[in-house]
Amino acid sequence: MPTDPNSRRQFLAFLAGSPLVAAAGIDTDWLATLSGSAQGDALLHAADALARHGTHPVLHAEQPPLIAKAADALDVFDFEPVARQNIPVAHWGYLMTGTDDDATIAANRAGFDRWVLKPRRLIDVSKVDAHLSIFGTRYASPIVVNPLGSQKGFHKDGEVATAKAARARDHLMVLSTVATTSIEDTIAARGGPVWFQLYHQTDWSITKQMVKRVERAGAPAIAFTVDLLGGSNRETMIREARKDTRECIKCHLGGAPLPGVSGRVDDRDNRRKPNLVGYEKLPPQLEKGTPTWEFVDRLKQATGMKVLLKGIVTEEDAALALEHGVDGLFVSNHGGRAENSRRATIVSLPEVLKGTGGRIPVICDGGFRRGTDVFKALALGATAAGIGRPYIWGLGAFGQEGVEAVLAIMHKEFELTMKQSGTTSLSQISMRHITPA
Ligand SMILES: Cc1cc2nc3c(=O)[nH]c(=O)nc-3n(C[C@H](O)[C@H](O)[C@H](O)COP(=O)(O)O)c2cc1C
C-alpha cells in the first residue's frame, strides 16, 4: 500500500473504481468522496486487507496490532501479517502469488458470498460430531491440510511442524511432491498415514519408483495434480523475488528460474526436495507429451493406493475421471495459481458433483478461510474442504503452534456453524441449510 498521502488518496480513488470492491457490496461512491478526505486514510488499511482477501467481512477502521502469540488470534487472518514479517520476501511472493493479475485468488473468496446460510432454531445441538470418514479412516475434522511445497522456506521446521499439528488436531494431511521433508519423515511426524500429492516426472521410470516408494512408506492415497500441466504465469511471485536482496543461488543451487532474479536456470539441484531424489537410474521411459487420461490409467495400474485427481473443475472431467476408475477428486484451481479462470472453486463444485453423481469423495479447496466457507462446501455436497495458505500463515508466524491454532480456529468456527444450522453430524448438512444470496 502506498505511504505518501497523495498516492494513498489515489489508491483510494482506484479502489473506488475497482470491480472487486463493488462486488464486495461496498458503496464505491462513498469511497470516491473519501478519496479526497483525511478520513479516507483511516480506511486504507481495511481496504488493503479487502483487496488481498476479497471479501474480508469486517472492515476494521484500523489494522489490528500484530498478535504476539498463537493463542491471541481471533481468526486465521491474524496470522498473515506476522508470517509476512517473518518470511523472506521472495518466499512470501511464492506463497501469495496467483496468476496474471491474481484475480482468481479474489474470485475464490468472493465465490462464498454467492451462498448464504439458513440457520435453524430449537434443535438440540449440545453434542456435535464433526468427524470425517474417508476411505475407511476417521479424522476429527473435515478440514484437510492440503499439499503445499517447500515449507522449510516458511519456517525451519517445515512439513514436520505441519505434520505434528495435523497429528495434534487429528486432520488429514497431504504431502507435496516438492516438499522439503520426505514422505517417510512426514508420516513419522504425523504418527499415521499421510496422503501424497504427485507431480509426474518427465521419466515414467522415476514417477513409478516414486509411487512405489510412497506406497511402501504407508501412504494410503495419492493425488495427481492436473491443473499445472499447461503451465502458469505467476507475476506476483517474480515481482516479490526481485525485491529480495539475498542471493537465491546460495540456497537454490542452480538458481531460481525467474527473470530478473539472481541465479542460473541450469543444473537445478533437488537436495532440498527429498521426495525427488534417491531413485535408481533405470532405462528412461520418457513421457511423449504432457499427461493425458492414458497417464491416469497407467498410474492406476502402477499402484494399489487410492488415486485422486487434484484440479478438476468441470462436469466433463469429473465424468471422465469416473470412467477411468479414479477414486476421488479435489475441486481445485491450485489456490488461484494455475489458470486465471476467475471462477471460484465453490462455483465449480456443483457441476463436478453432478459429474461424479456422489460416487466418489470430492474435496474442495481454494480460498477457505472461515468455518462458514467449509459449511457451505459441505452443504453443496463436498466430502471435505482443503486449506493451503492459512496454515502456512500459522506456520510462518509461530511454527507448529501456529498451524495448530489455525486448524483449531477454523474447526471451532465450523462446529459453531453446524450448531447454528441445527446440524449435529456431517451427514445432516445439506442444501436445505444454504440458499443463493
Ligand atoms: C505456496 C503454495 C504451494 C503449493 N504447492 C502445491 C503443491 O506442491 N502441490 C499441489 O498439488 N498443490 C499445491 N498448492 C495448492 C494447494 O494444495 C491448494 O490447492 C491451495 O493452496 C488452496 O487454496 P488456498 O491457498 O486459498 O487455501 C500450493 C499452494 C500454494 C499457495
CSV table of C-alpha atoms and ligand atoms in Angstrom, one decimal:
chain,number,residue,atom,x,y,z
A,1,MET,CA,0.0,0.0,0.0
A,2,PRO,CA,1.3,3.5,-0.8
A,3,THR,CA,2.7,5.5,2.1
A,4,ASP,CA,2.7,9.1,0.9
A,5,PRO,CA,-0.7,10.8,1.4
A,6,ASN,CA,-1.2,11.7,-2.3
A,7,SER,CA,-0.7,8.3,-3.7
A,8,ARG,CA,-2.7,6.9,-0.8
A,9,ARG,CA,-5.6,9.0,-1.9
A,10,GLN,CA,-5.0,8.0,-5.5
A,11,PHE,CA,-5.1,4.4,-4.3
A,12,LEU,CA,-8.4,5.0,-2.5
A,13,ALA,CA,-9.8,6.5,-5.7
A,14,PHE,CA,-8.5,3.4,-7.6
A,15,LEU,CA,-10.3,1.2,-5.1
A,16,ALA,CA,-13.5,3.2,-5.6
A,17,GLY,CA,-13.4,2.2,-9.2
A,18,SER,CA,-12.4,-1.4,-8.5
A,19,PRO,CA,-15.0,-4.1,-9.6
A,20,LEU,CA,-13.7,-6.2,-6.7
A,21,VAL,CA,-14.8,-3.6,-4.2
A,22,ALA,CA,-18.2,-3.2,-5.9
A,23,ALA,CA,-18.6,-7.0,-5.9
A,24,ALA,CA,-18.0,-7.0,-2.2
A,25,GLY,CA,-21.1,-4.8,-1.8
A,26,ILE,CA,-19.2,-1.6,-0.8
A,27,ASP,CA,-20.6,1.7,-1.8
A,28,THR,CA,-18.0,2.9,-4.3
A,29,ASP,CA,-19.4,6.5,-4.5
A,30,TRP,CA,-18.8,6.8,-0.8
A,31,LEU,CA,-15.2,5.5,-1.3
A,32,ALA,CA,-14.8,8.1,-4.1
A,33,THR,CA,-15.8,11.0,-1.8
A,34,LEU,CA,-13.4,9.7,0.9
A,35,SER,CA,-10.5,9.7,-1.5
A,36,GLY,CA,-10.4,13.5,-1.2
A,37,SER,CA,-10.6,13.5,2.6
A,38,ALA,CA,-8.3,12.8,5.5
A,39,GLN,CA,-10.9,10.4,6.9
A,40,GLY,CA,-10.2,8.2,3.9
A,41,ASP,CA,-6.7,7.4,5.0
A,42,ALA,CA,-8.0,5.6,8.1
A,43,LEU,CA,-9.9,3.2,5.9
A,44,LEU,CA,-6.9,2.4,3.7
A,45,HIS,CA,-5.6,-0.4,5.9
A,46,ALA,CA,-9.0,-2.0,5.7
A,47,ALA,CA,-9.3,-1.5,2.0
A,48,ASP,CA,-5.8,-3.1,1.6
A,49,ALA,CA,-7.0,-6.2,3.5
A,50,LEU,CA,-10.1,-6.3,1.4
A,51,ALA,CA,-8.1,-6.1,-1.8
A,52,ARG,CA,-5.9,-9.0,-0.7
A,53,HIS,CA,-8.6,-11.2,0.8
A,54,GLY,CA,-11.6,-10.5,-1.4
A,55,THR,CA,-14.4,-10.2,1.0
A,56,HIS,CA,-13.0,-9.9,4.5
A,57,PRO,CA,-16.2,-9.5,6.4
A,58,VAL,CA,-15.1,-6.9,8.8
A,59,LEU,CA,-13.7,-3.5,7.7
A,60,HIS,CA,-11.6,-2.6,10.7
A,61,ALA,CA,-11.2,1.2,11.0
A,62,GLU,CA,-7.6,0.5,11.9
A,63,GLN,CA,-5.4,-2.5,11.3
A,64,PRO,CA,-5.4,-4.6,14.5
A,65,PRO,CA,-1.9,-4.8,16.2
A,66,LEU,CA,0.1,-7.8,15.4
A,67,ILE,CA,-0.6,-10.8,17.6
A,68,ALA,CA,2.3,-11.8,19.9
A,69,LYS,CA,1.3,-15.5,20.3
A,70,ALA,CA,-0.8,-18.0,18.5
A,71,ALA,CA,-3.3,-18.1,21.3
A,72,ASP,CA,-4.1,-14.4,20.8
A,73,ALA,CA,-5.5,-15.0,17.2
A,74,LEU,CA,-9.2,-14.5,16.7
A,75,ASP,CA,-9.3,-15.6,13.1
A,76,VAL,CA,-6.9,-17.1,10.6
A,77,PHE,CA,-6.2,-13.6,9.1
A,78,ASP,CA,-4.5,-12.6,12.3
A,79,PHE,CA,-1.5,-14.9,11.4
A,80,GLU,CA,-0.9,-13.4,8.0
A,81,PRO,CA,0.9,-10.1,8.9
A,82,VAL,CA,3.0,-11.9,11.5
A,83,ALA,CA,4.0,-14.5,8.9
A,84,ARG,CA,4.7,-11.8,6.4
A,85,GLN,CA,7.1,-10.2,8.8
A,86,ASN,CA,9.0,-13.5,9.4
A,87,ILE,CA,9.1,-14.9,5.9
A,88,PRO,CA,11.7,-13.6,3.3
A,89,VAL,CA,10.1,-11.5,0.7
A,90,ALA,CA,10.8,-13.9,-2.2
A,91,HIS,CA,9.3,-16.8,-0.3
A,92,TRP,CA,6.3,-14.6,0.6
A,93,GLY,CA,5.8,-13.9,-3.1
A,94,TYR,CA,5.9,-17.7,-3.8
A,95,LEU,CA,3.2,-18.2,-1.1
A,96,MET,CA,0.9,-15.4,-2.0
A,97,THR,CA,1.1,-15.3,-5.8
A,98,GLY,CA,-1.8,-16.1,-8.1
A,99,THR,CA,-1.6,-15.9,-11.9
A,100,ASP,CA,-1.6,-12.8,-14.1
A,101,ASP,CA,-3.4,-10.2,-12.0
A,102,ASP,CA,-4.2,-12.7,-9.2
A,103,ALA,CA,-7.9,-12.3,-9.9
A,104,THR,CA,-8.7,-16.0,-9.4
A,105,ILE,CA,-7.5,-15.7,-5.7
A,106,ALA,CA,-10.1,-13.0,-5.2
A,107,ALA,CA,-12.7,-14.9,-7.1
A,108,ASN,CA,-12.2,-17.9,-4.8
A,109,ARG,CA,-13.0,-15.7,-1.8
A,110,ALA,CA,-15.9,-13.9,-3.5
A,111,GLY,CA,-17.5,-17.1,-4.5
A,112,PHE,CA,-18.5,-17.9,-1.0
A,113,ASP,CA,-20.8,-14.8,-1.0
A,114,ARG,CA,-22.9,-16.4,-3.6
A,115,TRP,CA,-24.4,-18.6,-0.9
A,116,VAL,CA,-25.9,-17.6,2.4
A,117,LEU,CA,-26.8,-19.6,5.5
A,118,LYS,CA,-30.3,-20.6,6.6
A,119,PRO,CA,-29.9,-21.2,10.3
A,120,ARG,CA,-32.3,-23.5,12.1
A,121,ARG,CA,-33.6,-23.0,15.7
A,122,LEU,CA,-34.7,-25.1,18.6
A,123,ILE,CA,-32.8,-28.3,17.8
A,124,ASP,CA,-30.6,-29.9,20.5
A,125,VAL,CA,-27.0,-29.1,19.4
A,126,SER,CA,-25.4,-29.7,22.7
A,127,LYS,CA,-23.4,-32.6,21.2
A,128,VAL,CA,-21.9,-32.1,17.8
A,129,ASP,CA,-19.8,-34.8,15.9
A,130,ALA,CA,-17.9,-33.1,13.1
A,131,HIS,CA,-15.6,-36.1,12.3
A,132,LEU,CA,-14.8,-37.0,8.7
A,133,SER,CA,-14.6,-40.6,7.4
A,134,ILE,CA,-12.8,-41.1,4.2
A,135,PHE,CA,-11.5,-44.3,2.6
A,136,GLY,CA,-12.2,-46.1,5.9
A,137,THR,CA,-10.2,-43.7,8.1
A,138,ARG,CA,-11.7,-41.3,10.6
A,139,TYR,CA,-10.4,-37.8,11.3
A,140,ALA,CA,-11.6,-35.3,13.8
A,141,SER,CA,-12.4,-32.6,11.2
A,142,PRO,CA,-13.4,-32.3,7.5
A,143,ILE,CA,-10.7,-29.6,7.1
A,144,VAL,CA,-7.9,-31.1,5.1
A,145,VAL,CA,-4.3,-29.9,5.3
A,146,ASN,CA,-3.6,-29.5,1.6
A,147,PRO,CA,-0.3,-30.2,-0.1
A,148,LEU,CA,1.9,-27.1,-0.3
A,149,GLY,CA,5.5,-27.2,-1.4
A,150,SER,CA,8.8,-26.1,0.2
A,151,GLN,CA,7.5,-25.5,3.7
A,152,LYS,CA,11.0,-25.1,5.1
A,153,GLY,CA,11.1,-21.8,3.1
A,154,PHE,CA,8.4,-20.5,5.5
A,155,HIS,CA,9.7,-21.9,8.8
A,156,LYS,CA,12.7,-24.0,9.7
A,157,ASP,CA,10.6,-26.9,10.9
A,158,GLY,CA,8.6,-27.0,7.6
A,159,GLU,CA,6.4,-30.0,7.0
A,160,VAL,CA,7.4,-31.7,10.2
A,161,ALA,CA,5.7,-28.9,12.2
A,162,THR,CA,2.7,-29.2,9.9
A,163,ALA,CA,2.5,-32.9,10.4
A,164,LYS,CA,2.8,-32.6,14.2
A,165,ALA,CA,0.0,-30.1,14.2
A,166,ALA,CA,-2.1,-32.4,11.9
A,167,ARG,CA,-1.4,-35.1,14.5
A,168,ALA,CA,-2.3,-33.0,17.5
A,169,ARG,CA,-5.6,-31.9,15.9
A,170,ASP,CA,-6.2,-35.1,14.0
A,171,HIS,CA,-6.6,-33.7,10.5
A,172,LEU,CA,-5.9,-35.4,7.2
A,173,MET,CA,-2.6,-34.1,5.7
A,174,VAL,CA,-1.5,-34.4,2.1
A,175,LEU,CA,2.3,-34.0,1.4
A,176,SER,CA,3.6,-32.3,-1.7
A,177,THR,CA,6.0,-34.0,-4.2
A,178,VAL,CA,8.1,-30.8,-3.8
A,179,ALA,CA,8.0,-30.8,0.0
A,180,THR,CA,11.2,-30.1,1.9
A,181,THR,CA,10.6,-33.2,4.1
A,182,SER,CA,10.5,-36.8,2.9
A,183,ILE,CA,7.3,-38.8,2.9
A,184,GLU,CA,8.9,-41.2,5.4
A,185,ASP,CA,9.8,-38.4,7.9
A,186,THR,CA,6.3,-36.8,7.4
A,187,ILE,CA,4.5,-40.0,8.2
A,188,ALA,CA,6.7,-40.4,11.3
A,189,ALA,CA,5.9,-36.9,12.5
A,190,ARG,CA,2.2,-37.3,11.8
A,191,GLY,CA,2.2,-40.6,13.6
A,192,GLY,CA,-0.1,-42.1,11.0
A,193,PRO,CA,-0.8,-42.2,7.3
A,194,VAL,CA,-0.4,-39.1,5.2
A,195,TRP,CA,-1.6,-38.8,1.6
A,196,PHE,CA,0.9,-37.9,-1.1
A,197,GLN,CA,0.4,-35.4,-3.9
A,198,LEU,CA,2.1,-36.4,-7.2
A,199,TYR,CA,3.7,-34.2,-9.8
A,200,HIS,CA,4.7,-36.5,-12.6
A,201,GLN,CA,8.3,-36.6,-13.7
A,202,THR,CA,9.3,-36.5,-17.3
A,203,ASP,CA,10.7,-40.0,-17.0
A,204,TRP,CA,7.9,-42.5,-16.1
A,205,SER,CA,10.5,-44.9,-14.6
A,206,ILE,CA,11.2,-42.2,-11.9
A,207,THR,CA,7.5,-41.5,-11.4
A,208,LYS,CA,6.9,-45.2,-11.0
A,209,GLN,CA,9.6,-45.5,-8.4
A,210,MET,CA,8.3,-42.5,-6.5
A,211,VAL,CA,4.8,-44.0,-6.4
A,212,LYS,CA,6.2,-47.3,-5.1
A,213,ARG,CA,8.2,-45.6,-2.5
A,214,VAL,CA,5.3,-43.6,-1.2
A,215,GLU,CA,3.2,-46.7,-1.1
A,216,ARG,CA,5.9,-48.6,0.9
A,217,ALA,CA,6.1,-45.6,3.3
A,218,GLY,CA,2.5,-46.2,4.2
A,219,ALA,CA,0.6,-43.6,2.2
A,220,PRO,CA,-3.0,-44.9,1.5
A,221,ALA,CA,-3.7,-42.4,-1.3
A,222,ILE,CA,-2.0,-40.4,-4.0
A,223,ALA,CA,-3.4,-37.2,-5.5
A,224,PHE,CA,-2.2,-36.5,-9.0
A,225,THR,CA,-2.2,-32.7,-9.6
A,226,VAL,CA,-3.5,-31.9,-13.1
A,227,ASP,CA,-4.0,-28.2,-13.0
A,228,LEU,CA,-0.5,-27.1,-13.8
A,229,LEU,CA,0.1,-29.3,-16.9
A,230,GLY,CA,-0.4,-26.3,-19.2
A,231,GLY,CA,1.9,-24.1,-17.1
A,232,SER,CA,1.1,-20.9,-15.2
A,233,ASN,CA,2.1,-17.2,-15.2
A,234,ARG,CA,3.0,-16.0,-11.7
A,235,GLU,CA,3.8,-12.4,-11.8
A,236,THR,CA,3.4,-11.5,-8.2
A,237,MET,CA,6.0,-14.2,-7.3
A,238,ILE,CA,8.5,-12.7,-9.7
A,239,ARG,CA,7.9,-9.1,-8.6
A,240,GLU,CA,8.4,-10.1,-4.9
A,241,ALA,CA,11.5,-12.2,-5.7
A,242,ARG,CA,13.1,-9.2,-7.4
A,243,LYS,CA,12.8,-7.3,-4.0
A,244,ASP,CA,14.8,-9.9,-2.2
A,245,THR,CA,18.4,-8.7,-1.7
A,246,ARG,CA,19.7,-12.2,-0.8
A,247,GLU,CA,21.5,-14.3,-3.4
A,248,CYS,CA,18.9,-17.0,-4.3
A,249,ILE,CA,21.7,-19.2,-5.7
A,250,LYS,CA,23.1,-19.7,-2.1
A,251,CYS,CA,20.2,-21.9,-1.2
A,252,HIS,CA,18.7,-22.9,-4.6
A,253,LEU,CA,21.8,-24.3,-6.2
A,254,GLY,CA,21.3,-23.8,-9.9
A,255,GLY,CA,19.3,-20.7,-9.2
A,256,ALA,CA,15.6,-19.9,-9.2
A,257,PRO,CA,14.5,-19.8,-12.8
A,258,LEU,CA,12.9,-16.4,-12.6
A,259,PRO,CA,13.6,-13.4,-15.0
A,260,GLY,CA,15.5,-10.7,-13.2
A,261,VAL,CA,16.2,-12.8,-10.1
A,262,SER,CA,19.7,-13.8,-9.2
A,263,GLY,CA,20.9,-17.3,-10.0
A,264,ARG,CA,21.2,-19.6,-13.0
A,265,VAL,CA,18.5,-21.6,-14.6
A,266,ASP,CA,20.5,-24.7,-15.4
A,267,ASP,CA,21.7,-27.5,-13.1
A,268,ARG,CA,18.9,-27.3,-10.7
A,269,ASP,CA,19.6,-29.2,-7.5
A,270,ASN,CA,17.0,-31.1,-5.6
A,271,ARG,CA,18.9,-31.5,-2.4
A,272,ARG,CA,16.1,-29.7,-0.6
A,273,LYS,CA,13.3,-31.8,-2.2
A,274,PRO,CA,13.9,-35.3,-0.7
A,275,ASN,CA,10.9,-36.9,-2.5
A,276,LEU,CA,12.6,-36.1,-5.8
A,277,VAL,CA,15.9,-37.9,-5.1
A,278,GLY,CA,17.3,-41.3,-4.3
A,279,TYR,CA,15.9,-43.2,-7.3
A,280,GLU,CA,17.7,-45.9,-9.3
A,281,LYS,CA,18.9,-44.9,-12.7
A,282,LEU,CA,16.8,-47.3,-14.8
A,283,PRO,CA,16.5,-47.2,-18.6
A,284,PRO,CA,14.5,-44.0,-19.1
A,285,GLN,CA,10.9,-44.1,-20.2
A,286,LEU,CA,10.3,-40.5,-21.3
A,287,GLU,CA,6.8,-39.1,-21.4
A,288,LYS,CA,5.9,-38.3,-25.0
A,289,GLY,CA,4.0,-35.1,-24.1
A,290,THR,CA,2.0,-33.8,-21.1
A,291,PRO,CA,-0.1,-36.4,-19.3
A,292,THR,CA,-3.5,-37.4,-20.7
A,293,TRP,CA,-6.1,-39.8,-19.4
A,294,GLU,CA,-3.7,-42.6,-20.6
A,295,PHE,CA,-1.3,-41.5,-17.8
A,296,VAL,CA,-4.2,-41.8,-15.3
A,297,ASP,CA,-4.8,-45.4,-16.4
A,298,ARG,CA,-1.0,-46.1,-16.1
A,299,LEU,CA,-1.0,-44.6,-12.6
A,300,LYS,CA,-4.0,-46.7,-11.5
A,301,GLN,CA,-2.3,-49.8,-12.8
A,302,ALA,CA,1.0,-48.9,-11.1
A,303,THR,CA,-0.4,-48.8,-7.5
A,304,GLY,CA,-2.8,-50.3,-5.0
A,305,MET,CA,-3.2,-46.9,-3.4
A,306,LYS,CA,-6.3,-44.8,-3.9
A,307,VAL,CA,-5.8,-42.5,-6.8
A,308,LEU,CA,-7.3,-39.0,-6.8
A,309,LEU,CA,-7.1,-36.2,-9.3
A,310,LYS,CA,-6.4,-32.7,-7.9
A,311,GLY,CA,-7.5,-29.7,-10.0
A,312,ILE,CA,-10.8,-30.9,-11.6
A,313,VAL,CA,-13.3,-28.1,-12.1
A,314,THR,CA,-15.8,-29.3,-14.8
A,315,GLU,CA,-18.5,-31.9,-15.0
A,316,GLU,CA,-17.0,-33.3,-18.2
A,317,ASP,CA,-13.6,-34.1,-16.5
A,318,ALA,CA,-15.4,-35.4,-13.4
A,319,ALA,CA,-17.3,-37.9,-15.5
A,320,LEU,CA,-14.1,-38.9,-17.3
A,321,ALA,CA,-12.4,-39.4,-14.0
A,322,LEU,CA,-15.1,-41.8,-13.0
A,323,GLU,CA,-14.8,-43.7,-16.4
A,324,HIS,CA,-11.0,-44.1,-15.7
A,325,GLY,CA,-11.6,-45.5,-12.2
A,326,VAL,CA,-10.4,-42.5,-10.2
A,327,ASP,CA,-11.1,-42.9,-6.5
A,328,GLY,CA,-11.7,-39.3,-5.6
A,329,LEU,CA,-11.3,-35.6,-6.7
A,330,PHE,CA,-10.0,-32.3,-5.5
A,331,VAL,CA,-12.0,-29.5,-6.9
A,332,SER,CA,-9.2,-27.0,-7.1
A,333,ASN,CA,-7.6,-24.2,-9.1
A,334,HIS,CA,-4.4,-24.5,-7.1
A,335,GLY,CA,-5.4,-21.6,-4.9
A,336,GLY,CA,-5.8,-19.3,-8.0
A,337,ARG,CA,-2.2,-20.1,-9.1
A,338,ALA,CA,-3.0,-22.3,-12.1
A,339,GLU,CA,-5.1,-20.8,-14.9
A,340,ASN,CA,-6.6,-17.3,-14.3
A,341,SER,CA,-10.1,-18.6,-14.8
A,342,ARG,CA,-11.6,-16.0,-12.4
A,343,ARG,CA,-14.0,-18.8,-11.4
A,344,ALA,CA,-14.3,-19.8,-7.8
A,345,THR,CA,-13.9,-23.4,-6.9
A,346,ILE,CA,-17.1,-23.2,-4.8
A,347,VAL,CA,-18.8,-22.2,-8.1
A,348,SER,CA,-17.3,-25.2,-9.9
A,349,LEU,CA,-18.1,-27.6,-7.1
A,350,PRO,CA,-21.8,-28.3,-8.0
A,351,GLU,CA,-21.0,-29.2,-11.6
A,352,VAL,CA,-18.2,-31.5,-10.6
A,353,LEU,CA,-20.6,-33.2,-8.1
A,354,LYS,CA,-23.0,-33.6,-11.0
A,355,GLY,CA,-20.3,-35.4,-12.9
A,356,THR,CA,-19.4,-37.8,-10.1
A,357,GLY,CA,-23.0,-38.4,-9.1
A,358,GLY,CA,-21.9,-38.8,-5.5
A,359,ARG,CA,-20.0,-42.0,-6.3
A,360,ILE,CA,-16.5,-40.9,-5.1
A,361,PRO,CA,-15.3,-38.4,-2.4
A,362,VAL,CA,-14.9,-34.8,-3.5
A,363,ILE,CA,-12.7,-32.4,-1.6
A,364,CYS,CA,-13.0,-28.7,-2.5
A,365,ASP,CA,-10.2,-26.2,-1.9
A,366,GLY,CA,-9.4,-22.6,-2.7
A,367,GLY,CA,-10.0,-19.5,-0.5
A,368,PHE,CA,-11.4,-21.4,2.5
A,369,ARG,CA,-10.7,-19.1,5.5
A,370,ARG,CA,-13.8,-19.4,7.7
A,371,GLY,CA,-15.9,-22.2,9.2
A,372,THR,CA,-18.8,-20.9,7.3
A,373,ASP,CA,-16.9,-21.5,4.0
A,374,VAL,CA,-16.4,-25.1,4.9
A,375,PHE,CA,-20.0,-25.5,5.9
A,376,LYS,CA,-21.2,-24.1,2.5
A,377,ALA,CA,-19.0,-26.5,0.6
A,378,LEU,CA,-20.3,-29.5,2.6
A,379,ALA,CA,-23.9,-28.2,2.2
A,380,LEU,CA,-23.3,-28.3,-1.6
A,381,GLY,CA,-22.1,-31.9,-1.3
A,382,ALA,CA,-18.4,-31.8,-0.8
A,383,THR,CA,-16.9,-34.5,1.4
A,384,ALA,CA,-14.3,-32.2,2.9
A,385,ALA,CA,-12.6,-28.8,2.4
A,386,GLY,CA,-8.9,-28.2,1.9
A,387,ILE,CA,-6.8,-25.3,3.1
A,388,GLY,CA,-3.5,-24.0,1.8
A,389,ARG,CA,-2.2,-20.5,2.7
A,390,PRO,CA,-3.9,-20.1,6.1
A,391,TYR,CA,-2.0,-22.9,7.8
A,392,ILE,CA,1.2,-21.6,6.2
A,393,TRP,CA,0.4,-18.2,7.8
A,394,GLY,CA,0.2,-20.1,11.1
A,395,LEU,CA,3.5,-21.9,10.3
A,396,GLY,CA,5.4,-18.8,9.3
A,397,ALA,CA,4.1,-16.9,12.3
A,398,PHE,CA,4.6,-19.4,15.1
A,399,GLY,CA,5.7,-22.8,13.7
A,400,GLN,CA,3.7,-25.9,14.8
A,401,GLU,CA,1.8,-23.9,17.4
A,402,GLY,CA,0.6,-21.6,14.7
A,403,VAL,CA,-0.6,-24.4,12.4
A,404,GLU,CA,-2.4,-26.0,15.4
A,405,ALA,CA,-4.1,-22.7,16.2
A,406,VAL,CA,-5.2,-22.2,12.6
A,407,LEU,CA,-6.7,-25.7,12.5
A,408,ALA,CA,-8.4,-25.1,15.8
A,409,ILE,CA,-9.9,-21.8,14.9
A,410,MET,CA,-11.3,-22.9,11.6
A,411,HIS,CA,-12.7,-26.1,13.1
A,412,LYS,CA,-14.3,-24.2,16.0
A,413,GLU,CA,-15.9,-21.8,13.6
A,414,PHE,CA,-17.2,-24.8,11.5
A,415,GLU,CA,-18.7,-26.5,14.6
A,416,LEU,CA,-20.3,-23.3,15.6
A,417,THR,CA,-21.9,-23.0,12.1
A,418,MET,CA,-23.1,-26.6,12.4
A,419,LYS,CA,-24.8,-25.8,15.7
A,420,GLN,CA,-26.3,-22.6,14.4
A,421,SER,CA,-27.7,-24.6,11.5
A,422,GLY,CA,-29.2,-27.3,13.8
A,423,THR,CA,-26.9,-30.0,12.4
A,424,THR,CA,-25.0,-32.4,14.7
A,425,SER,CA,-23.1,-34.6,12.1
A,426,LEU,CA,-21.7,-34.0,8.7
A,427,SER,CA,-24.3,-36.2,7.0
A,428,GLN,CA,-27.0,-33.8,8.2
A,429,ILE,CA,-25.5,-30.8,6.4
A,430,SER,CA,-27.4,-30.3,3.1
A,431,MET,CA,-28.6,-27.8,0.6
A,432,ARG,CA,-31.5,-27.1,2.9
A,433,HIS,CA,-29.1,-25.2,5.1
A,434,ILE,CA,-27.9,-22.7,2.4
A,435,THR,CA,-29.6,-20.6,-0.3
A,436,PRO,CA,-28.3,-18.4,-3.2
A,437,ALA,CA,-27.5,-14.9,-2.0
B,1,LIG,C1,2.7,-21.7,-1.9
B,1,LIG,C2,1.8,-22.8,-2.4
B,1,LIG,C3,2.4,-24.0,-2.8
B,1,LIG,C4,1.6,-25.1,-3.3
B,1,LIG,N1,2.1,-26.2,-3.6
B,1,LIG,C5,1.3,-27.2,-4.1
B,1,LIG,C6,1.9,-28.5,-4.5
B,1,LIG,O1,3.1,-28.7,-4.3
B,1,LIG,N2,1.1,-29.4,-5.0
B,1,LIG,C7,-0.3,-29.2,-5.1
B,1,LIG,O2,-1.0,-30.1,-5.6
B,1,LIG,N3,-0.8,-28.0,-4.7
B,1,LIG,C8,-0.1,-27.0,-4.2
B,1,LIG,N4,-0.6,-25.9,-3.8
B,1,LIG,C9,-2.1,-25.7,-3.9
B,1,LIG,C10,-2.8,-26.1,-2.6
B,1,LIG,O3,-2.7,-27.5,-2.4
B,1,LIG,C11,-4.2,-25.7,-2.6
B,1,LIG,O4,-4.9,-26.2,-3.7
B,1,LIG,C12,-4.4,-24.2,-2.5
B,1,LIG,O5,-3.4,-23.6,-1.7
B,1,LIG,C13,-5.8,-23.9,-1.8
B,1,LIG,O6,-6.0,-22.5,-1.8
B,1,LIG,P1,-5.8,-21.6,-0.6
B,1,LIG,O7,-4.3,-21.3,-0.5
B,1,LIG,O8,-6.5,-20.3,-1.0
B,1,LIG,O9,-6.4,-22.2,0.6
B,1,LIG,C14,0.2,-24.8,-3.4
B,1,LIG,C15,-0.4,-23.6,-3.0
B,1,LIG,C16,0.4,-22.6,-2.5
B,1,LIG,C17,-0.2,-21.3,-2.0
